[in-house]
JSON list of C-alpha atoms in Angstrom, two decimals:
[
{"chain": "A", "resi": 1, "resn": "UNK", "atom": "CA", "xyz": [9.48, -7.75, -1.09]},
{"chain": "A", "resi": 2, "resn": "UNK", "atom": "CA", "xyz": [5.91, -7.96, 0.63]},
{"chain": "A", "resi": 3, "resn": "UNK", "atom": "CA", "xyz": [2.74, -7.55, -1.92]},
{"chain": "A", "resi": 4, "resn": "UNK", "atom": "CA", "xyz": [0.39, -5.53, -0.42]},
{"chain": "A", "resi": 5, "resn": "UNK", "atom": "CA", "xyz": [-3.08, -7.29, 0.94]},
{"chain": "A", "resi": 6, "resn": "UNK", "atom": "CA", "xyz": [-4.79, -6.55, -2.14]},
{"chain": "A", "resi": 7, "resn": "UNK", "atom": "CA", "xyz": [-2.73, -8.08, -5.04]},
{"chain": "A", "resi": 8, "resn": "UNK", "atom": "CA", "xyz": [-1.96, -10.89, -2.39]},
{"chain": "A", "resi": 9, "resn": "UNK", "atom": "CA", "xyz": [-6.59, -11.58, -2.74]},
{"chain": "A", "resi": 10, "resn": "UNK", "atom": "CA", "xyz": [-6.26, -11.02, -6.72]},
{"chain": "A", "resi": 11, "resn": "UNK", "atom": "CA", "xyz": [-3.30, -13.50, -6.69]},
{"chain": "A", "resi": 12, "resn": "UNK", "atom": "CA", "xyz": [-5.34, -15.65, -4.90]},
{"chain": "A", "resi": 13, "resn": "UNK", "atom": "CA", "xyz": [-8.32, -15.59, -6.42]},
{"chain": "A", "resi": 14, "resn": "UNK", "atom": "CA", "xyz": [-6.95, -16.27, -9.97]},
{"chain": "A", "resi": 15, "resn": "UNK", "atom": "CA", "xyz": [-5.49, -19.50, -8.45]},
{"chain": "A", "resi": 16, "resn": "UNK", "atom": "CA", "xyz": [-8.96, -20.79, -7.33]},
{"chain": "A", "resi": 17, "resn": "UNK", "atom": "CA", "xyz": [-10.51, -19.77, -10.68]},
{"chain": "A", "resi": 18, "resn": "UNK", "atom": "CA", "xyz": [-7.66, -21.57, -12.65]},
{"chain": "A", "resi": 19, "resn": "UNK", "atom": "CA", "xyz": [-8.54, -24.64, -10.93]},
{"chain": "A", "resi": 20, "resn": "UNK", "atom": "CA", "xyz": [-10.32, -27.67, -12.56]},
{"chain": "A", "resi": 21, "resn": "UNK", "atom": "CA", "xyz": [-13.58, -26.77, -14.38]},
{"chain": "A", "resi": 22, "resn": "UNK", "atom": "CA", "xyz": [-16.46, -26.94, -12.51]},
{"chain": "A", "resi": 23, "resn": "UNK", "atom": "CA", "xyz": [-20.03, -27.83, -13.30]},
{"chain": "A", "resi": 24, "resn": "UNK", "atom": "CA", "xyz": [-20.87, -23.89, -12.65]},
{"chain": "A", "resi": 25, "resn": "UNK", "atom": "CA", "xyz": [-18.41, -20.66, -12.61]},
{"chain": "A", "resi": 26, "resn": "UNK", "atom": "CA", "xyz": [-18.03, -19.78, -8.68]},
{"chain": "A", "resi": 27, "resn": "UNK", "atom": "CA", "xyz": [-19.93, -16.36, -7.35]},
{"chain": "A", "resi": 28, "resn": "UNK", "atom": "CA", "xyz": [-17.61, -13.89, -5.62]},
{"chain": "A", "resi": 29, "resn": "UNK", "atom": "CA", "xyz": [-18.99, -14.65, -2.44]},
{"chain": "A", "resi": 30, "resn": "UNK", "atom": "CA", "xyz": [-18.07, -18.24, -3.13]},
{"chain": "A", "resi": 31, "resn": "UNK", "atom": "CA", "xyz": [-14.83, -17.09, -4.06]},
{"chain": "A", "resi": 32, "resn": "UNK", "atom": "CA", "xyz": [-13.87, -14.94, -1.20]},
{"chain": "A", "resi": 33, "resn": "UNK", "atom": "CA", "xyz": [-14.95, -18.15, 1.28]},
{"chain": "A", "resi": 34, "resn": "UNK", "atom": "CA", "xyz": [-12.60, -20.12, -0.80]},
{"chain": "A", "resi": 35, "resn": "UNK", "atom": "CA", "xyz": [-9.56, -17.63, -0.48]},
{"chain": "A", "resi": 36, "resn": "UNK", "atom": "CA", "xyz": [-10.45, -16.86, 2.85]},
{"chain": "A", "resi": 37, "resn": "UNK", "atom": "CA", "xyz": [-10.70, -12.59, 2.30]},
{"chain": "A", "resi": 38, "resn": "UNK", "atom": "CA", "xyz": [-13.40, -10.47, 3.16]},
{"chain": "A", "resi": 39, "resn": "UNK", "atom": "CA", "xyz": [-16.20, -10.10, 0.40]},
{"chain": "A", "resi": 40, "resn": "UNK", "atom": "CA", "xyz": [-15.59, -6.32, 0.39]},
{"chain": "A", "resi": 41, "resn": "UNK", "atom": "CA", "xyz": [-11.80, -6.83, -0.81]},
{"chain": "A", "resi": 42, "resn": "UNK", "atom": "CA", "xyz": [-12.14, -9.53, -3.40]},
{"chain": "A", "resi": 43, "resn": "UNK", "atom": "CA", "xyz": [-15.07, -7.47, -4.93]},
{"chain": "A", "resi": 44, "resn": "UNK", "atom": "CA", "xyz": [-12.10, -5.01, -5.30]},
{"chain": "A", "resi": 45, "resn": "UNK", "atom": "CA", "xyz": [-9.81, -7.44, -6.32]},
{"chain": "A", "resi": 46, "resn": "UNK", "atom": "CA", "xyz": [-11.97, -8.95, -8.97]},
{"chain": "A", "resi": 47, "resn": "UNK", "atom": "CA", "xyz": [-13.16, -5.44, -10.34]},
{"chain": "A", "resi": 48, "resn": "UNK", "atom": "CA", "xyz": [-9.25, -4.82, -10.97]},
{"chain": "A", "resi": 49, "resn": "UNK", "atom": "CA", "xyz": [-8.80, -8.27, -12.70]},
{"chain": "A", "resi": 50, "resn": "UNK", "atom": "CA", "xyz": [-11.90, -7.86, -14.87]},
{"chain": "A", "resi": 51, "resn": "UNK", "atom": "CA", "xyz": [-10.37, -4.40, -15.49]},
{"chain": "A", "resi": 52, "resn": "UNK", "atom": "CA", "xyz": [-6.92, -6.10, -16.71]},
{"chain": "A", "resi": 53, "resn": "UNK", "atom": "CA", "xyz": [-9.18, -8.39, -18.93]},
{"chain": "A", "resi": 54, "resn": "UNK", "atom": "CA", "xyz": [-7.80, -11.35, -16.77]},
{"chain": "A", "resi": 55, "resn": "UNK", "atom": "CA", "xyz": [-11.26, -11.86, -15.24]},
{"chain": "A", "resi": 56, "resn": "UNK", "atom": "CA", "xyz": [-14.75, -12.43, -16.55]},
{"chain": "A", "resi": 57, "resn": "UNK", "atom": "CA", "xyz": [-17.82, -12.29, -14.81]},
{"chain": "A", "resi": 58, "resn": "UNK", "atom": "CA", "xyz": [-21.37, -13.30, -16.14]},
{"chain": "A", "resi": 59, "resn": "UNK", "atom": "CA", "xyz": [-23.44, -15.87, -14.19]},
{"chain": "A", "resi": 60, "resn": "UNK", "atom": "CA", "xyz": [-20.01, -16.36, -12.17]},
{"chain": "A", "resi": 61, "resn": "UNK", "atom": "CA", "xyz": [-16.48, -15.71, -12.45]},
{"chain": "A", "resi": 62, "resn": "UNK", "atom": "CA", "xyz": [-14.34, -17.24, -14.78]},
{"chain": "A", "resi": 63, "resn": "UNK", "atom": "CA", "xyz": [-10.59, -16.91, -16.24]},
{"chain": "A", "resi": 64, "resn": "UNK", "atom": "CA", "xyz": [-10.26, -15.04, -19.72]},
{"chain": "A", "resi": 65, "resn": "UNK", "atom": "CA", "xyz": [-7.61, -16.73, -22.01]},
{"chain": "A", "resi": 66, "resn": "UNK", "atom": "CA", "xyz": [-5.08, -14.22, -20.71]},
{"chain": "A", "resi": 67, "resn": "UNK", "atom": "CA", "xyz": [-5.92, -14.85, -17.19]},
{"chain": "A", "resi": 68, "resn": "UNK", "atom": "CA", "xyz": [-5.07, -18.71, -17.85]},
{"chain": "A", "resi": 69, "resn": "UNK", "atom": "CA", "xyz": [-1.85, -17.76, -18.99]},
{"chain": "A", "resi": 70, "resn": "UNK", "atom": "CA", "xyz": [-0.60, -14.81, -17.33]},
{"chain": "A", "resi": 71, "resn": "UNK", "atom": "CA", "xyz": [2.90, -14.01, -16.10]},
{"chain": "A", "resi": 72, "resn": "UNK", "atom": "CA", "xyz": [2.75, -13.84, -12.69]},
{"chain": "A", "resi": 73, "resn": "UNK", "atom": "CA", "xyz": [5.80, -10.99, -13.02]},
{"chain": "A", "resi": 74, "resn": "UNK", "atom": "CA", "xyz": [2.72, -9.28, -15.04]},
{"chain": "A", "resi": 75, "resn": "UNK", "atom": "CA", "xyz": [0.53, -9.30, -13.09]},
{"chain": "A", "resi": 76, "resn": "UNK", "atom": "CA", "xyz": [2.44, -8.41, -9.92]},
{"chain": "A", "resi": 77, "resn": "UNK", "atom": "CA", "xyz": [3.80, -5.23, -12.01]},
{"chain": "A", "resi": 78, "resn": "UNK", "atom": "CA", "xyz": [-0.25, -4.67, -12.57]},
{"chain": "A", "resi": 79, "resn": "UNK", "atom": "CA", "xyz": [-1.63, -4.80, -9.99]},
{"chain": "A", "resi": 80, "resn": "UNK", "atom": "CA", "xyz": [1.38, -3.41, -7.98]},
{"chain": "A", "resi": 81, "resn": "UNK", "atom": "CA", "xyz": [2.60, -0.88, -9.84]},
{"chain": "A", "resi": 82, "resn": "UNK", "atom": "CA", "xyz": [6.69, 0.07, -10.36]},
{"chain": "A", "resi": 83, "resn": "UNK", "atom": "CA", "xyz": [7.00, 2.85, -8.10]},
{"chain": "A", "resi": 84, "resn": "UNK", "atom": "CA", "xyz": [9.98, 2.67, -5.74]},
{"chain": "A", "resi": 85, "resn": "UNK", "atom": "CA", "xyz": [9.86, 0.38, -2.87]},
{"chain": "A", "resi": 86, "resn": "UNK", "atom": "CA", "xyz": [10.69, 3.43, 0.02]},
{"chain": "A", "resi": 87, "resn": "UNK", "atom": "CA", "xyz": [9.28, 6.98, 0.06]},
{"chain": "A", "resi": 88, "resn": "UNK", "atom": "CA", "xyz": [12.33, 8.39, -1.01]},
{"chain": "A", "resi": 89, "resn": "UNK", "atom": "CA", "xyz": [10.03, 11.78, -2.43]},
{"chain": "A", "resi": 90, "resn": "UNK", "atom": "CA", "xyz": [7.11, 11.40, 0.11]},
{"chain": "A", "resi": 91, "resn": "UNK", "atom": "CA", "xyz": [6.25, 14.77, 1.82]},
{"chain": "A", "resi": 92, "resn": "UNK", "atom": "CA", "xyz": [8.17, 15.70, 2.96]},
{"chain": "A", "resi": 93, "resn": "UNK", "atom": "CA", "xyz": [10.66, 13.87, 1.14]},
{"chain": "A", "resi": 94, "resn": "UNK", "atom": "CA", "xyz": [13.89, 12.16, 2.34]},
{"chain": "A", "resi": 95, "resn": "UNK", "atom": "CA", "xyz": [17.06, 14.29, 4.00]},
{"chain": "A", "resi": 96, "resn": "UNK", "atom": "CA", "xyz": [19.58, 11.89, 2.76]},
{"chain": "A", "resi": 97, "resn": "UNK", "atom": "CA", "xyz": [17.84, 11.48, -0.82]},
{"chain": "A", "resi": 98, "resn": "UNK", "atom": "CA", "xyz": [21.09, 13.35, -2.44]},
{"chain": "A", "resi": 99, "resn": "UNK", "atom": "CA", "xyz": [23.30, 11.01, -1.50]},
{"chain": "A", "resi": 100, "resn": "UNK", "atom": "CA", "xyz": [21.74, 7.71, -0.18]},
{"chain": "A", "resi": 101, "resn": "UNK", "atom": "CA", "xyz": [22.26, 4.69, -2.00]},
{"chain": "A", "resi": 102, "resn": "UNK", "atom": "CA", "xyz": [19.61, 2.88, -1.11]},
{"chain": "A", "resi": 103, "resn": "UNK", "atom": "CA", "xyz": [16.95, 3.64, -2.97]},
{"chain": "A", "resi": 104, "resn": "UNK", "atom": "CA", "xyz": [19.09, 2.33, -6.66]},
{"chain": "A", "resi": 105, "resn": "UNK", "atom": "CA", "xyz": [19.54, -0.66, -4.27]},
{"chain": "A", "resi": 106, "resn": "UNK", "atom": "CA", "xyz": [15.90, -1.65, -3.45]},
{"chain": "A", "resi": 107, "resn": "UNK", "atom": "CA", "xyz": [15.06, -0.93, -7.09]},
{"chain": "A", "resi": 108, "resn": "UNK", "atom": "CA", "xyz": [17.48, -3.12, -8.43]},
{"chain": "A", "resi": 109, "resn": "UNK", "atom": "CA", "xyz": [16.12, -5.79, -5.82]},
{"chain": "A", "resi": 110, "resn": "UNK", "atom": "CA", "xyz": [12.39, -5.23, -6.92]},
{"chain": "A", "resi": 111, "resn": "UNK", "atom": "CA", "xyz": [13.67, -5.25, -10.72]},
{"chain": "A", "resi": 112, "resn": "UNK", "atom": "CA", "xyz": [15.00, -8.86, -9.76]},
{"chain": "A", "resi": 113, "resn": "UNK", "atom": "CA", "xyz": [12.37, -9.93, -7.77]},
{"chain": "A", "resi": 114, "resn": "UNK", "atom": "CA", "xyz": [9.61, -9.25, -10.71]},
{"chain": "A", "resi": 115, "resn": "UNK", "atom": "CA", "xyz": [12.33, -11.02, -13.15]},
{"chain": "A", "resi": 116, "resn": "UNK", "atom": "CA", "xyz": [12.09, -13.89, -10.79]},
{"chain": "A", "resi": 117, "resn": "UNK", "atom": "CA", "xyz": [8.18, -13.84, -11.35]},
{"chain": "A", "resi": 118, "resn": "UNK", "atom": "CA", "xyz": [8.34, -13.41, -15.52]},
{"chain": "A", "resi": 119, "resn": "UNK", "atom": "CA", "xyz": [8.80, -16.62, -16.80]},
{"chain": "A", "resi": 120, "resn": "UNK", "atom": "CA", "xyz": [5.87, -18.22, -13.92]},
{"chain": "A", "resi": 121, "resn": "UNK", "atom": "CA", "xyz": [2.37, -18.42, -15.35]},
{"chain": "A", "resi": 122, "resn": "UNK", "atom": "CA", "xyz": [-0.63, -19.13, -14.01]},
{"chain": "A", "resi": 123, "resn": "UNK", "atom": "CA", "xyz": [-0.66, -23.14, -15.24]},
{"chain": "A", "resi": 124, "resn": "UNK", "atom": "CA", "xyz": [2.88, -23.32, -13.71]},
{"chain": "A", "resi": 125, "resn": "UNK", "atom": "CA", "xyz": [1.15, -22.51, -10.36]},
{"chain": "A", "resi": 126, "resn": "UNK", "atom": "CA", "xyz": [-1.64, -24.92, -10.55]},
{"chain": "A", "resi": 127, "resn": "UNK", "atom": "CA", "xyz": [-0.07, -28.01, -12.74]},
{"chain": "A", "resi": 128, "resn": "UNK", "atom": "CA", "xyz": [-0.03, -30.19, -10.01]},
{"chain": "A", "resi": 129, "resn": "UNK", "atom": "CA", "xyz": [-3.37, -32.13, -9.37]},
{"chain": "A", "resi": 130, "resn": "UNK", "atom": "CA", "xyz": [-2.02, -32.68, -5.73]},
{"chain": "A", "resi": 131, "resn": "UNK", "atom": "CA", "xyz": [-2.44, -29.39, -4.60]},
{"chain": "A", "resi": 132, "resn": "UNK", "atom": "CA", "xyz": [-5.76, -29.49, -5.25]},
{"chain": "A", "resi": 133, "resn": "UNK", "atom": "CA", "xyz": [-6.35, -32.27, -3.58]},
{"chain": "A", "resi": 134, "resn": "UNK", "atom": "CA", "xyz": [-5.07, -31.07, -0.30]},
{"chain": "A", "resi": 135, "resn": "UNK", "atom": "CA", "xyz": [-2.12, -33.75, -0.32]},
{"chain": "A", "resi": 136, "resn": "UNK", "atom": "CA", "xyz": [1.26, -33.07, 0.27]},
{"chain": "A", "resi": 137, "resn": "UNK", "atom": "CA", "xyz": [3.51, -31.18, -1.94]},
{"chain": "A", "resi": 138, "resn": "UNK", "atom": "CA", "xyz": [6.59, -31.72, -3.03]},
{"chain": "A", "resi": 139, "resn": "UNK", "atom": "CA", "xyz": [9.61, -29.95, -0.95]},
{"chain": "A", "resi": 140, "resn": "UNK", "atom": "CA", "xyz": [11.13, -26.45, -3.10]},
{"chain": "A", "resi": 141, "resn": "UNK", "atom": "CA", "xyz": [14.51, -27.24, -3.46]}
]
């Protein structure tokens, strides 16, 4: 599974907010230098997390209480969507849509790759003090 460019800067730019407080809630200019995406698109990006009531944005951007503890799974379906992962009904739609397989396949596979994501939150991503201290992480195992 590949998140598109867009949820990739939201994803992003709720991990920089959910770091430790600062003396003053970043700008989005700030922001986008810090998550290294154009202005333009994290504008976007923010505008869609305010509109999810994950962001807030008054003299800067901060995290609203469900933006510190979000699902990640949630907010991937969110700012995602569900719709199938190939263009099985595109125009014009698929020949083989009858009886190919695939398409139950790759839902099944997005179905488990959002389950992966459900029990993650937001503090599970940013817990450790290291990684905001630019020192090395841990090995996944």
């Amino acid at each position: 599974m590949r998140l598109t460019k867009s949820t990739d800067l939201a994803l992003r730019v709720i991990l920089h907010l959910a770091r430790p407080a600062r003396a003053e809630p970043p700008a989005s200019g700030e922001v986008a230098l810090a998550v290294g995406g154009p202005r333009a698109e994290v504008e976007v990006a923010v505008g869609r997390l305010r509109g999810l009531g994950v962001v807030a944005a008054g003299a800067g951007l901060t995290l609203t209480d469900l933006g510190r503890t979000a699902s990640v799974g949630w907010l991937v379906r969110e700012l995602e969507g569900v719709g199938d992962v190939v263009g099985c009904q595109d125009d014009p739609p698929c020949p083989l849509l009858g009886p190919c397989r695939l398409r139950g396949v790759l839902r099944r596979a997005q179905d488990a790759f959002l389950a992966t994501l459900d029990p993650v939150t937001v503090p599970d991503l940013v817990a450790d003090a290291r990684w905001w201290l630019g020192l090395p992480m841990p090995s996944a195992r």
